mmCIF file of N, CA and C in Angstrom:
data_model
loop_
_atom_site.group_PDB
_atom_site.id
_atom_site.type_symbol
_atom_site.label_atom_id
_atom_site.label_comp_id
_atom_site.label_asym_id
_atom_site.label_seq_id
_atom_site.Cartn_x
_atom_site.Cartn_y
_atom_site.Cartn_z
ATOM 1 N N LEU A 19 53.668 -79.941 -57.858
ATOM 2 C CA LEU A 19 54.861 -79.451 -58.423
ATOM 3 C C LEU A 19 54.689 -79.186 -59.925
ATOM 4 N N ASP A 20 55.101 -78.029 -60.393
ATOM 5 C CA ASP A 20 54.877 -77.680 -61.750
ATOM 6 C C ASP A 20 55.896 -78.557 -62.596
ATOM 7 N N LYS A 21 55.387 -79.185 -63.629
ATOM 8 C CA LYS A 21 56.183 -80.083 -64.534
ATOM 9 C C LYS A 21 56.309 -79.544 -65.925
ATOM 10 N N ALA A 22 55.932 -78.274 -66.097
ATOM 11 C CA ALA A 22 56.036 -77.608 -67.388
ATOM 12 C C ALA A 22 57.567 -77.529 -67.824
ATOM 13 N N CYS A 23 57.748 -77.348 -69.089
ATOM 14 C CA CYS A 23 59.187 -77.244 -69.596
ATOM 15 C C CYS A 23 59.990 -76.267 -68.792
ATOM 16 N N GLY A 24 59.526 -75.059 -68.650
ATOM 17 C CA GLY A 24 60.237 -74.008 -67.987
ATOM 18 C C GLY A 24 60.510 -74.344 -66.503
ATOM 19 N N ALA A 25 59.521 -74.994 -65.883
ATOM 20 C CA ALA A 25 59.715 -75.385 -64.471
ATOM 21 C C ALA A 25 60.787 -76.468 -64.431
ATOM 22 N N ARG A 26 60.787 -77.444 -65.326
ATOM 23 C CA ARG A 26 61.754 -78.540 -65.279
ATOM 24 C C ARG A 26 63.215 -77.894 -65.421
ATOM 25 N N LEU A 27 63.305 -76.879 -66.191
ATOM 26 C CA LEU A 27 64.638 -76.262 -66.333
ATOM 27 C C LEU A 27 65.156 -75.719 -65.050
ATOM 28 N N GLN A 28 64.233 -75.390 -64.122
ATOM 29 C CA GLN A 28 64.644 -74.803 -62.841
ATOM 30 C C GLN A 28 65.101 -75.945 -61.928
ATOM 31 N N GLY A 29 64.701 -77.145 -62.135
ATOM 32 C CA GLY A 29 65.139 -78.339 -61.397
ATOM 33 C C GLY A 29 64.098 -79.393 -61.392
ATOM 34 N N ALA A 30 64.552 -80.555 -61.035
ATOM 35 C CA ALA A 30 63.703 -81.764 -61.069
ATOM 36 C C ALA A 30 62.686 -81.899 -59.937
ATOM 37 N N ASN A 31 63.098 -81.194 -58.780
ATOM 38 C CA ASN A 31 62.226 -81.273 -57.601
ATOM 39 C C ASN A 31 62.454 -79.951 -56.876
ATOM 40 N N ARG A 32 61.727 -79.759 -55.756
ATOM 41 C CA ARG A 32 61.820 -78.546 -54.991
ATOM 42 C C ARG A 32 63.162 -78.209 -54.377
ATOM 43 N N VAL A 33 63.822 -79.298 -53.979
ATOM 44 C CA VAL A 33 65.233 -79.122 -53.390
ATOM 45 C C VAL A 33 66.066 -78.621 -54.542
ATOM 46 N N GLU A 34 66.143 -79.146 -55.656
ATOM 47 C CA GLU A 34 66.943 -78.739 -56.804
ATOM 48 C C GLU A 34 66.640 -77.317 -57.177
ATOM 49 N N ARG A 35 65.298 -76.966 -57.179
ATOM 50 C CA ARG A 35 64.914 -75.639 -57.511
ATOM 51 C C ARG A 35 65.331 -74.593 -56.495
ATOM 52 N N HIS A 36 65.265 -74.966 -55.216
ATOM 53 C CA HIS A 36 65.745 -74.085 -54.175
ATOM 54 C C HIS A 36 67.288 -73.918 -54.290
ATOM 55 N N ASP A 37 68.014 -74.959 -54.510
ATOM 56 C CA ASP A 37 69.525 -74.910 -54.640
ATOM 57 C C ASP A 37 69.894 -74.031 -55.786
ATOM 58 N N ASN A 38 69.243 -74.183 -56.957
ATOM 59 C CA ASN A 38 69.471 -73.368 -58.185
ATOM 60 C C ASN A 38 69.122 -71.943 -57.928
ATOM 61 N N TYR A 39 68.110 -71.672 -57.213
ATOM 62 C CA TYR A 39 67.716 -70.257 -56.912
ATOM 63 C C TYR A 39 68.733 -69.605 -56.084
ATOM 64 N N LEU A 40 69.285 -70.364 -55.041
ATOM 65 C CA LEU A 40 70.255 -69.632 -54.214
ATOM 66 C C LEU A 40 71.591 -69.483 -54.998
ATOM 67 N N ARG A 41 71.960 -70.410 -55.895
ATOM 68 C CA ARG A 41 73.135 -70.133 -56.748
ATOM 69 C C ARG A 41 72.936 -68.937 -57.606
ATOM 70 N N TYR A 42 71.692 -68.752 -58.191
ATOM 71 C CA TYR A 42 71.431 -67.602 -59.092
ATOM 72 C C TYR A 42 71.496 -66.257 -58.267
ATOM 73 N N GLU A 43 71.025 -66.387 -57.049
ATOM 74 C CA GLU A 43 70.982 -65.230 -56.117
ATOM 75 C C GLU A 43 72.459 -64.794 -55.826
ATOM 76 N N GLN A 44 73.303 -65.740 -55.596
ATOM 77 C CA GLN A 44 74.712 -65.412 -55.408
ATOM 78 C C GLN A 44 75.428 -64.888 -56.655
ATOM 79 N N PHE A 45 74.996 -65.483 -57.751
ATOM 80 C CA PHE A 45 75.548 -65.060 -58.999
ATOM 81 C C PHE A 45 75.208 -63.538 -59.204
ATOM 82 N N LEU A 46 73.929 -63.166 -58.986
ATOM 83 C CA LEU A 46 73.507 -61.692 -59.166
ATOM 84 C C LEU A 46 74.285 -60.889 -58.087
ATOM 85 N N ALA A 47 74.387 -61.314 -56.939
ATOM 86 C CA ALA A 47 75.051 -60.564 -55.870
ATOM 87 C C ALA A 47 76.489 -60.236 -56.293
ATOM 88 N N GLN A 48 77.227 -61.150 -56.886
ATOM 89 C CA GLN A 48 78.525 -60.901 -57.368
ATOM 90 C C GLN A 48 78.544 -59.949 -58.518
ATOM 91 N N LYS A 49 77.564 -60.182 -59.499
ATOM 92 C CA LYS A 49 77.517 -59.350 -60.629
ATOM 93 C C LYS A 49 77.222 -57.883 -60.249
ATOM 94 N N TRP A 50 76.376 -57.660 -59.305
ATOM 95 C CA TRP A 50 76.008 -56.309 -58.875
ATOM 96 C C TRP A 50 76.782 -55.793 -57.701
ATOM 97 N N ASN A 51 77.810 -56.603 -57.296
ATOM 98 C CA ASN A 51 78.728 -56.211 -56.238
ATOM 99 C C ASN A 51 77.958 -55.825 -54.955
ATOM 100 N N THR A 52 77.072 -56.665 -54.547
ATOM 101 C CA THR A 52 76.276 -56.487 -53.320
ATOM 102 C C THR A 52 76.277 -57.777 -52.438
ATOM 103 N N THR A 53 76.046 -57.600 -51.276
ATOM 104 C CA THR A 53 76.013 -58.774 -50.316
ATOM 105 C C THR A 53 74.564 -59.230 -50.175
ATOM 106 N N VAL A 54 74.342 -60.506 -50.207
ATOM 107 C CA VAL A 54 73.058 -61.201 -49.961
ATOM 108 C C VAL A 54 73.211 -62.054 -48.654
ATOM 109 N N HIS A 55 72.429 -61.814 -47.751
ATOM 110 C CA HIS A 55 72.480 -62.680 -46.555
ATOM 111 C C HIS A 55 71.088 -63.409 -46.497
ATOM 112 N N HIS A 56 71.124 -64.609 -47.017
ATOM 113 C CA HIS A 56 69.964 -65.369 -47.176
ATOM 114 C C HIS A 56 70.208 -66.683 -46.456
ATOM 115 N N PRO A 57 69.980 -66.852 -45.121
ATOM 116 C CA PRO A 57 70.211 -68.072 -44.444
ATOM 117 C C PRO A 57 69.498 -69.243 -45.114
ATOM 118 N N ASP A 58 70.212 -70.388 -45.115
ATOM 119 C CA ASP A 58 69.581 -71.559 -45.752
ATOM 120 C C ASP A 58 69.695 -72.678 -44.722
ATOM 121 N N PHE A 59 68.610 -73.379 -44.487
ATOM 122 C CA PHE A 59 68.583 -74.613 -43.620
ATOM 123 C C PHE A 59 67.447 -75.545 -44.055
ATOM 124 N N GLU A 60 67.586 -76.814 -43.703
ATOM 125 C CA GLU A 60 66.572 -77.757 -43.905
ATOM 126 C C GLU A 60 66.121 -78.343 -42.605
ATOM 127 N N VAL A 61 64.828 -78.685 -42.590
ATOM 128 C CA VAL A 61 64.281 -79.364 -41.377
ATOM 129 C C VAL A 61 63.892 -80.741 -41.858
ATOM 130 N N PRO A 62 64.622 -81.729 -41.484
ATOM 131 C CA PRO A 62 64.387 -83.128 -42.044
ATOM 132 C C PRO A 62 62.987 -83.610 -41.708
ATOM 133 N N GLY A 63 62.336 -84.237 -42.600
ATOM 134 C CA GLY A 63 61.108 -84.953 -42.353
ATOM 135 C C GLY A 63 59.895 -84.017 -42.354
ATOM 136 N N VAL A 64 60.078 -82.745 -42.629
ATOM 137 C CA VAL A 64 58.972 -81.807 -42.488
ATOM 138 C C VAL A 64 58.269 -81.437 -43.911
ATOM 139 N N GLY A 65 59.075 -81.316 -44.873
ATOM 140 C CA GLY A 65 58.525 -81.059 -46.220
ATOM 141 C C GLY A 65 57.960 -79.648 -46.203
ATOM 142 N N HIS A 66 56.624 -79.485 -46.575
ATOM 143 C CA HIS A 66 55.995 -78.179 -46.617
ATOM 144 C C HIS A 66 55.016 -77.953 -45.576
ATOM 145 N N GLU A 67 55.073 -78.726 -44.392
ATOM 146 C CA GLU A 67 54.202 -78.621 -43.356
ATOM 147 C C GLU A 67 54.643 -77.480 -42.432
ATOM 148 N N ALA A 68 53.978 -76.408 -42.487
ATOM 149 C CA ALA A 68 54.307 -75.157 -41.679
ATOM 150 C C ALA A 68 54.390 -75.414 -40.191
ATOM 151 N N ALA A 69 53.394 -76.200 -39.694
ATOM 152 C CA ALA A 69 53.427 -76.409 -38.187
ATOM 153 C C ALA A 69 54.672 -77.205 -37.812
ATOM 154 N N GLY A 70 55.100 -78.185 -38.571
ATOM 155 C CA GLY A 70 56.250 -78.886 -38.218
ATOM 156 C C GLY A 70 57.521 -78.147 -38.433
ATOM 157 N N LEU A 71 57.507 -77.154 -39.399
ATOM 158 C CA LEU A 71 58.658 -76.338 -39.590
ATOM 159 C C LEU A 71 58.895 -75.369 -38.416
ATOM 160 N N PHE A 72 57.829 -74.627 -38.112
ATOM 161 C CA PHE A 72 57.923 -73.612 -37.042
ATOM 162 C C PHE A 72 57.996 -74.128 -35.629
ATOM 163 N N ASN A 73 57.695 -75.426 -35.460
ATOM 164 C CA ASN A 73 57.749 -76.074 -34.142
ATOM 165 C C ASN A 73 59.054 -76.783 -33.941
ATOM 166 N N SER A 74 59.942 -76.751 -34.988
ATOM 167 C CA SER A 74 61.158 -77.473 -34.892
ATOM 168 C C SER A 74 62.224 -76.706 -34.270
ATOM 169 N N ASP A 75 63.077 -77.379 -33.513
ATOM 170 C CA ASP A 75 64.240 -76.678 -32.829
ATOM 171 C C ASP A 75 65.097 -76.075 -33.835
ATOM 172 N N ILE A 76 65.320 -76.609 -34.951
ATOM 173 C CA ILE A 76 66.220 -76.061 -36.004
ATOM 174 C C ILE A 76 65.695 -74.769 -36.496
ATOM 175 N N ALA A 77 64.477 -74.612 -36.762
ATOM 176 C CA ALA A 77 63.919 -73.422 -37.284
ATOM 177 C C ALA A 77 63.883 -72.352 -36.207
ATOM 178 N N VAL A 78 63.561 -72.659 -34.964
ATOM 179 C CA VAL A 78 63.569 -71.688 -33.900
ATOM 180 C C VAL A 78 64.943 -71.111 -33.735
ATOM 181 N N GLU A 79 65.991 -71.960 -33.739
ATOM 182 C CA GLU A 79 67.362 -71.481 -33.603
ATOM 183 C C GLU A 79 67.777 -70.581 -34.701
ATOM 184 N N LYS A 80 67.324 -70.904 -35.965
ATOM 185 C CA LYS A 80 67.744 -70.035 -37.122
ATOM 186 C C LYS A 80 66.983 -68.734 -37.141
ATOM 187 N N ILE A 81 65.743 -68.728 -36.808
ATOM 188 C CA ILE A 81 64.853 -67.499 -36.829
ATOM 189 C C ILE A 81 65.091 -66.684 -35.637
ATOM 190 N N PHE A 82 65.258 -67.311 -34.566
ATOM 191 C CA PHE A 82 65.500 -66.502 -33.272
ATOM 192 C C PHE A 82 66.791 -66.953 -32.623
ATOM 193 N N PRO A 83 67.951 -66.597 -33.213
ATOM 194 C CA PRO A 83 69.213 -67.035 -32.590
ATOM 195 C C PRO A 83 69.445 -66.496 -31.189
ATOM 196 N N ALA A 84 70.031 -67.338 -30.360
ATOM 197 C CA ALA A 84 70.321 -66.917 -28.954
ATOM 198 C C ALA A 84 71.456 -65.894 -28.962
ATOM 199 N N LYS A 85 71.396 -64.909 -28.220
ATOM 200 C CA LYS A 85 72.419 -63.837 -28.183
ATOM 201 C C LYS A 85 73.628 -64.230 -27.333
#
């Protein structure tokens, strides 16, 4: 995790940085009068482990919603 001054301004950890990015994305969408559809979800206990993420029921439901 980047601990440089600029990185710390983005947030203290990855979750804070993620949340701040989504808030900024919505700010820009309002400013530019456009819609942003960026689904947001967490998979508890997975962190950055890709295999755990893509094998989770939560991710499968979000990426491939049932019709």
